[in-house]
Amino acid sequence: MRLLTSAMLASKFRGSMLGALAGDCCGSLYEGENTCDAGERLILKKYFDKLEGPYFTAPAQPYTDDTAMSICVANVLIEHGKIDQKQLAVRFVKEYFTDSRRGYGGAVINVFGKLRKSKFVDPLQPASEQFGGTGSYGNGGAMRVNPVALFCHKKTSDEVVEMAKQSAVITHTHKQGIDGTVLQALAVHAALLMDPEHPLNTQDFVSNLIDKMKAIEVDEEGLGLDDPRPFTKQLEAVSRFLTMNSEPSDADVVNVLGNDVSALYSVPTSIYCFLRAQKAINGIDSENPLRRAIEYAISLGGDTDTIASMAGAISGAYYGESVLPVNLVKHLELHDEITVLADKLYEASLKA
């Protein structure tokens, strides 16, 4: 396997940030839809074909809170070289009150209001009070953790885990919300460090994540819970789906892995979309593996923007910028700014 050069890493930073943007922008149009039947898949295919085809002038495909909050994370890492939780909370709140039309959920809006009112005295308290003190188990931490995984390319998995947790707890303090953020970060980090010219062993990829999550998912409260390792079990389901003799149905994938806003039922799905797209998928006519991952994620319905964004982040981190269709990227809102941000994040990571 080749050593990753500076140019390759820089390309992977761009690929991951733009891949996440592509999934977010393209997926947002289909959020809340059911899994696609054959006719709807054809419509989805034509949508992507049009964006990839000869460039035409049209309003940019808009990004959502996924991208807005990812930009905040990236800028804090660039400016501070770490997750400064107060500064990150300030950026989240400022971003929301500057442009609140990006599809933020009611729970996180409540956190932002409390943070603003308290003047950020304790940036972690409002999130810890959510849902009767249990905290949010949603995928909001995972959807924005991509810059953390990229920034940590020289760091150990343990350091990735710690920084991912620090980025999550400003809005998500439930263990599943935190662990989902950690899992997504580990998946991006693993893909980032791989050579795309070397065939990817999908089972090894999942097995390595399972080993890491077994160490992370522990019954910390000592309550003897029946299901102390839910993400590990979801990853084991990913492994089973990948080794089936025939492709699992979309209904089976959604019933087991999920497609909703919870971290448990969306982060493993995004990983599966990336891995399944390593080869052709029935009903998705594209030779481009990143497009396959994003298009497949959208076809599963549900929280399409976030799952497609997370799948795009992993895929882009693996393949690099060259995998992104040039004309599709031109249709994404903020694509130039995201490219510059990825370059700045890479330069900042070299100093960390």
Coordinates of C-alpha atoms in Angstrom, one line a residue:
M1 CA 0.0 0.0 0.0
R2 CA 1.3 3.5 -0.9
L3 CA 2.0 6.0 1.7
L4 CA -0.4 8.9 1.5
T5 CA 1.3 12.0 0.2
S6 CA 0.4 15.5 1.2
A7 CA -1.4 16.0 -2.1
M8 CA -3.4 12.8 -1.5
L9 CA -4.4 13.9 2.0
A10 CA -5.4 17.4 0.8
S11 CA -7.5 15.8 -1.9
K12 CA -9.2 13.5 0.7
F13 CA -10.0 16.5 2.9
R14 CA -11.7 18.2 0.0
G15 CA -13.4 15.0 -1.1
S16 CA -14.8 14.4 2.4
M17 CA -16.0 18.0 2.9
L18 CA -17.5 18.2 -0.6
G19 CA -18.9 14.7 -0.3
A20 CA -20.8 15.6 2.9
L21 CA -22.0 18.8 1.2
A22 CA -23.3 16.8 -1.8
G23 CA -25.2 14.4 0.3
D24 CA -26.7 17.2 2.4
C25 CA -27.8 19.4 -0.6
C26 CA -29.1 16.5 -2.7
G27 CA -30.6 14.6 0.1
S28 CA -32.5 17.6 1.5
L29 CA -35.0 17.5 -1.4
Y30 CA -36.2 14.1 -0.4
E31 CA -36.2 14.3 3.4
G32 CA -39.1 12.5 5.0
E33 CA -39.9 10.4 1.9
N34 CA -40.5 6.6 2.0
T35 CA -38.0 4.2 0.4
C36 CA -38.0 4.6 -3.4
D37 CA -39.8 2.1 -5.6
A38 CA -38.6 1.5 -9.1
G39 CA -40.3 4.5 -10.6
E40 CA -39.0 6.8 -7.9
R41 CA -35.5 5.5 -8.3
L42 CA -35.7 6.4 -12.0
I43 CA -36.7 9.9 -11.1
L44 CA -33.8 10.1 -8.6
K45 CA -31.4 8.8 -11.3
K46 CA -32.6 11.5 -13.7
Y47 CA -32.1 14.1 -11.0
F48 CA -28.4 13.1 -10.5
D49 CA -27.9 12.6 -14.3
K50 CA -29.0 16.2 -14.9
L51 CA -26.7 17.6 -12.2
E52 CA -23.8 15.6 -13.5
G53 CA -24.5 16.5 -17.1
P54 CA -23.6 19.6 -19.1
Y55 CA -23.6 22.5 -16.7
F56 CA -26.7 24.7 -16.8
T57 CA -27.6 27.9 -14.8
A58 CA -30.0 27.2 -12.0
P59 CA -30.4 28.1 -8.3
A60 CA -27.9 26.2 -6.2
Q61 CA -29.0 23.1 -4.4
P62 CA -29.4 24.5 -0.8
Y63 CA -27.5 23.1 2.2
T64 CA -29.1 22.4 5.6
D65 CA -28.1 22.7 9.3
D66 CA -25.8 19.7 8.7
T67 CA -23.4 21.8 6.6
A68 CA -24.0 24.9 8.6
M69 CA -22.9 23.3 11.9
S70 CA -20.0 21.4 10.2
I71 CA -18.6 24.7 9.0
C72 CA -18.7 25.9 12.6
V73 CA -16.8 22.9 13.8
A74 CA -14.2 23.3 11.0
N75 CA -13.6 27.0 11.8
V76 CA -13.1 26.4 15.5
L77 CA -10.5 23.7 14.7
I78 CA -8.8 26.1 12.3
E79 CA -8.7 29.0 14.7
H80 CA -8.1 27.2 18.0
G81 CA -6.4 23.9 17.0
K82 CA -8.8 22.0 19.3
I83 CA -12.5 21.8 20.2
D84 CA -12.9 24.9 22.3
Q85 CA -16.5 24.1 23.5
K86 CA -17.4 27.7 24.5
Q87 CA -16.2 29.0 21.1
L88 CA -18.0 26.2 19.3
A89 CA -21.2 27.0 21.2
V90 CA -20.9 30.6 20.3
R91 CA -20.5 29.8 16.6
F92 CA -23.5 27.4 16.6
V93 CA -25.7 30.1 18.2
K94 CA -24.5 32.9 16.0
E95 CA -24.9 30.8 12.9
Y96 CA -28.5 29.8 13.9
F97 CA -29.6 33.3 14.7
T98 CA -28.0 34.7 11.6
D99 CA -29.7 32.1 9.3
S100 CA -32.4 30.0 11.0
R101 CA -33.9 28.7 7.7
R102 CA -31.6 25.7 7.4
G103 CA -33.9 23.1 8.9
Y104 CA -32.8 23.0 12.6
G105 CA -34.8 20.8 14.9
G106 CA -36.8 22.2 17.7
A107 CA -34.7 20.6 20.5
V108 CA -31.4 22.1 19.3
I109 CA -33.1 25.5 18.8
N110 CA -34.1 25.3 22.5
V111 CA -30.5 24.6 23.4
F112 CA -29.3 27.6 21.4
G113 CA -31.9 29.9 23.0
K114 CA -30.7 28.8 26.5
L115 CA -27.0 29.2 25.5
R116 CA -27.7 32.7 24.3
K117 CA -29.7 33.7 27.3
S118 CA -27.0 32.3 29.7
K119 CA -24.2 34.1 27.8
F120 CA -22.4 30.8 27.5
V121 CA -21.4 30.6 31.2
D122 CA -21.7 26.8 31.0
P123 CA -21.8 25.7 27.4
L124 CA -22.7 22.1 28.3
Q125 CA -25.6 22.7 30.7
P126 CA -28.5 23.4 28.3
A127 CA -27.9 20.1 26.3
S128 CA -27.7 18.1 29.6
E129 CA -31.1 19.4 30.6
Q130 CA -32.8 18.2 27.3
F131 CA -35.5 15.5 27.5
G132 CA -35.8 15.4 31.2
G133 CA -32.1 15.3 31.7
T134 CA -31.4 12.3 29.5
G135 CA -30.1 14.4 26.7
S136 CA -30.7 14.0 22.9
Y137 CA -29.9 10.7 21.2
G138 CA -30.3 12.2 17.7
N139 CA -27.7 12.3 14.9
G140 CA -26.9 16.0 15.2
G141 CA -23.5 15.4 16.6
A142 CA -22.6 12.8 14.0
M143 CA -23.8 14.9 11.1
R144 CA -21.2 17.6 11.8
V145 CA -18.3 15.6 13.2
N146 CA -16.6 15.1 9.8
P147 CA -14.1 18.0 10.3
V148 CA -12.9 16.5 13.6
A149 CA -12.1 13.1 11.9
L150 CA -10.2 14.9 9.2
F151 CA -8.3 17.2 11.6
C152 CA -7.2 14.2 13.6
H153 CA -5.5 12.4 10.6
K154 CA -2.2 12.3 12.5
K155 CA -3.8 11.3 15.8
T156 CA -4.7 8.0 17.4
S157 CA -8.2 6.5 17.4
D158 CA -8.4 7.4 21.1
E159 CA -7.8 11.0 20.4
V160 CA -10.4 11.0 17.6
V161 CA -12.9 9.5 20.1
E162 CA -12.2 12.2 22.7
M163 CA -12.4 15.1 20.3
A164 CA -15.6 13.7 18.8
K165 CA -17.2 13.5 22.3
Q166 CA -16.2 17.1 23.0
S167 CA -17.8 18.3 19.8
A168 CA -21.0 16.3 20.5
V169 CA -21.9 17.2 24.1
I170 CA -22.7 20.9 23.3
T171 CA -26.0 19.6 21.9
H172 CA -26.2 15.8 22.5
T173 CA -25.5 14.3 25.9
H174 CA -27.3 11.0 25.7
K175 CA -24.9 8.1 25.3
Q176 CA -26.3 7.0 22.0
G177 CA -26.0 10.6 20.6
I178 CA -22.4 10.7 21.8
D179 CA -21.5 7.2 20.6
G180 CA -23.1 7.7 17.2
T181 CA -20.9 10.8 16.8
V182 CA -17.8 8.8 17.8
L183 CA -18.7 6.0 15.3
Q184 CA -19.1 8.4 12.4
A185 CA -15.8 10.0 13.3
L186 CA -14.0 6.7 13.4
A187 CA -15.5 5.7 10.1
V188 CA -14.3 8.9 8.4
H189 CA -10.9 8.7 10.1
A190 CA -10.4 5.1 8.9
A191 CA -11.5 5.9 5.3
L192 CA -9.2 8.9 5.3
L193 CA -6.1 6.8 6.1
M194 CA -6.7 4.2 3.4
D195 CA -5.3 4.1 -0.1
P196 CA -8.3 4.1 -2.6
E197 CA -6.1 2.3 -5.1
H198 CA -5.9 -0.6 -2.8
P199 CA -9.1 -2.8 -2.8
L200 CA -11.2 -2.1 0.2
N201 CA -12.1 -5.2 2.3
T202 CA -15.5 -4.2 3.6
Q203 CA -15.6 -6.9 6.2
D204 CA -12.3 -5.7 7.7
F205 CA -13.6 -2.2 7.7
V206 CA -16.7 -3.2 9.7
S207 CA -14.7 -5.5 12.0
N208 CA -12.3 -2.8 12.9
L209 CA -15.2 -0.5 13.8
I210 CA -16.9 -3.3 15.8
D211 CA -13.7 -3.8 17.8
K212 CA -13.5 -0.1 18.6
M213 CA -17.1 0.3 19.5
K214 CA -17.0 -2.8 21.8
A215 CA -14.4 -0.9 23.9
I216 CA -16.5 2.3 23.9
E217 CA -19.9 0.8 24.5
V218 CA -19.9 -0.2 28.1
D219 CA -22.6 -0.2 30.7
E220 CA -21.1 2.8 32.6
E221 CA -24.0 3.1 35.0
G222 CA -23.7 -0.6 36.0
L223 CA -27.4 -1.1 35.5
G224 CA -27.2 -4.5 33.8
L225 CA -29.0 -3.2 30.7
D226 CA -30.2 -5.8 28.2
D227 CA -28.6 -4.0 25.3
P228 CA -25.4 -2.4 26.4
R229 CA -23.8 -2.4 23.0
P230 CA -26.4 -1.2 20.5
F231 CA -24.0 0.3 17.9
T232 CA -21.9 -2.9 18.0
K233 CA -25.1 -4.9 17.2
Q234 CA -26.0 -2.6 14.4
L235 CA -22.5 -2.9 12.9
E236 CA -22.8 -6.7 13.1
A237 CA -26.0 -6.3 11.1
V238 CA -24.1 -4.3 8.5
S239 CA -21.6 -7.1 8.3
R240 CA -24.4 -9.7 7.7
F241 CA -26.0 -7.6 5.0
L242 CA -22.7 -7.3 3.2
T243 CA -22.2 -11.0 3.1
M244 CA -25.6 -12.1 1.9
N245 CA -25.8 -14.1 -1.3
S246 CA -28.4 -11.7 -2.7
E247 CA -28.9 -8.0 -2.1
P248 CA -31.1 -7.3 0.9
S249 CA -34.3 -5.4 0.1
D250 CA -34.5 -1.7 1.0
A251 CA -37.3 -2.6 3.5
D252 CA -35.0 -5.0 5.3
V253 CA -32.2 -2.5 5.5
V254 CA -34.5 0.2 6.8
N255 CA -36.2 -2.2 9.3
V256 CA -32.9 -3.2 10.8
L257 CA -30.4 -0.4 10.3
G258 CA -33.0 2.4 10.2
N259 CA -33.4 5.8 8.4
D260 CA -34.5 8.2 11.1
V261 CA -33.0 11.1 13.0
S262 CA -31.7 8.9 15.9
A263 CA -27.9 8.2 15.9
L264 CA -28.5 4.5 16.4
Y265 CA -30.7 4.2 13.3
S266 CA -28.8 6.4 10.9
V267 CA -25.0 6.3 11.5
P268 CA -24.6 2.5 10.9
T269 CA -26.9 3.1 7.8
S270 CA -24.5 5.7 6.4
I271 CA -21.6 3.3 6.9
Y272 CA -23.5 0.6 5.1
C273 CA -24.3 2.9 2.2
F274 CA -20.6 3.7 1.8
L275 CA -19.6 0.0 1.9
R276 CA -22.4 -1.3 -0.2
A277 CA -21.5 1.3 -2.9
Q278 CA -18.1 -0.3 -3.4
K279 CA -19.8 -2.4 -6.1
A280 CA -22.8 -2.0 -8.3
I281 CA -26.2 -1.7 -6.6
N282 CA -29.4 -2.9 -8.3
G283 CA -31.5 0.1 -9.4
I284 CA -28.7 2.6 -9.3
D285 CA -27.1 3.0 -12.7
S286 CA -23.8 4.8 -12.0
E287 CA -20.1 3.8 -12.2
N288 CA -19.2 6.5 -9.6
P289 CA -19.0 4.9 -6.1
L290 CA -19.6 8.2 -4.2
R291 CA -22.7 9.0 -6.3
R292 CA -23.9 5.4 -5.7
A293 CA -23.4 5.8 -1.9
I294 CA -25.3 9.1 -1.8
E295 CA -28.0 8.0 -4.3
Y296 CA -28.6 4.8 -2.4
A297 CA -28.8 6.6 0.9
I298 CA -31.4 8.9 -0.5
S299 CA -33.4 6.0 -2.0
L300 CA -33.8 4.6 1.6
G301 CA -35.9 7.6 2.5
G302 CA -36.3 9.1 6.0
D303 CA -33.6 11.5 7.2
T304 CA -32.1 11.6 3.7
D305 CA -30.0 14.7 4.0
T306 CA -28.1 13.6 7.1
I307 CA -27.6 9.9 6.1
A308 CA -26.5 10.9 2.6
S309 CA -24.2 13.6 4.0
M310 CA -22.6 11.1 6.4
A311 CA -22.2 8.5 3.6
G312 CA -20.7 11.2 1.4
A313 CA -18.3 12.3 4.1
I314 CA -16.9 8.7 4.4
S315 CA -16.8 8.1 0.7
G316 CA -15.1 11.4 0.0
A317 CA -12.5 10.7 2.7
Y318 CA -11.7 7.4 1.1
Y319 CA -11.6 8.4 -2.6
G320 CA -10.6 12.0 -2.5
E321 CA -11.8 15.0 -4.5
S322 CA -11.4 13.4 -8.0
V323 CA -14.4 11.1 -7.4
L324 CA -16.8 14.1 -7.2
P325 CA -18.6 14.9 -10.5
V326 CA -17.4 18.4 -11.4
N327 CA -20.7 19.7 -12.7
L328 CA -22.6 18.2 -9.8
V329 CA -20.4 20.1 -7.4
K330 CA -21.0 23.4 -9.2
H331 CA -24.7 23.0 -8.4
L332 CA -24.1 22.8 -4.6
E333 CA -24.5 25.9 -2.5
L334 CA -21.2 27.1 -0.9
H335 CA -19.1 24.6 -2.9
D336 CA -16.3 27.1 -3.4
E337 CA -16.3 28.1 0.2
I338 CA -16.3 24.5 1.4
T339 CA -13.3 23.8 -0.9
V340 CA -11.3 26.7 0.7
L341 CA -12.4 25.6 4.2
A342 CA -11.1 22.0 3.5
D343 CA -7.8 23.4 2.5
K344 CA -7.6 25.6 5.6
L345 CA -8.5 22.7 7.8
Y346 CA -5.8 20.5 6.2
E347 CA -3.2 23.2 6.8
A348 CA -4.3 23.7 10.4
S349 CA -4.2 19.9 11.0
L350 CA -0.5 19.9 10.1
K351 CA 0.2 22.2 13.0
A352 CA -1.8 20.3 15.6

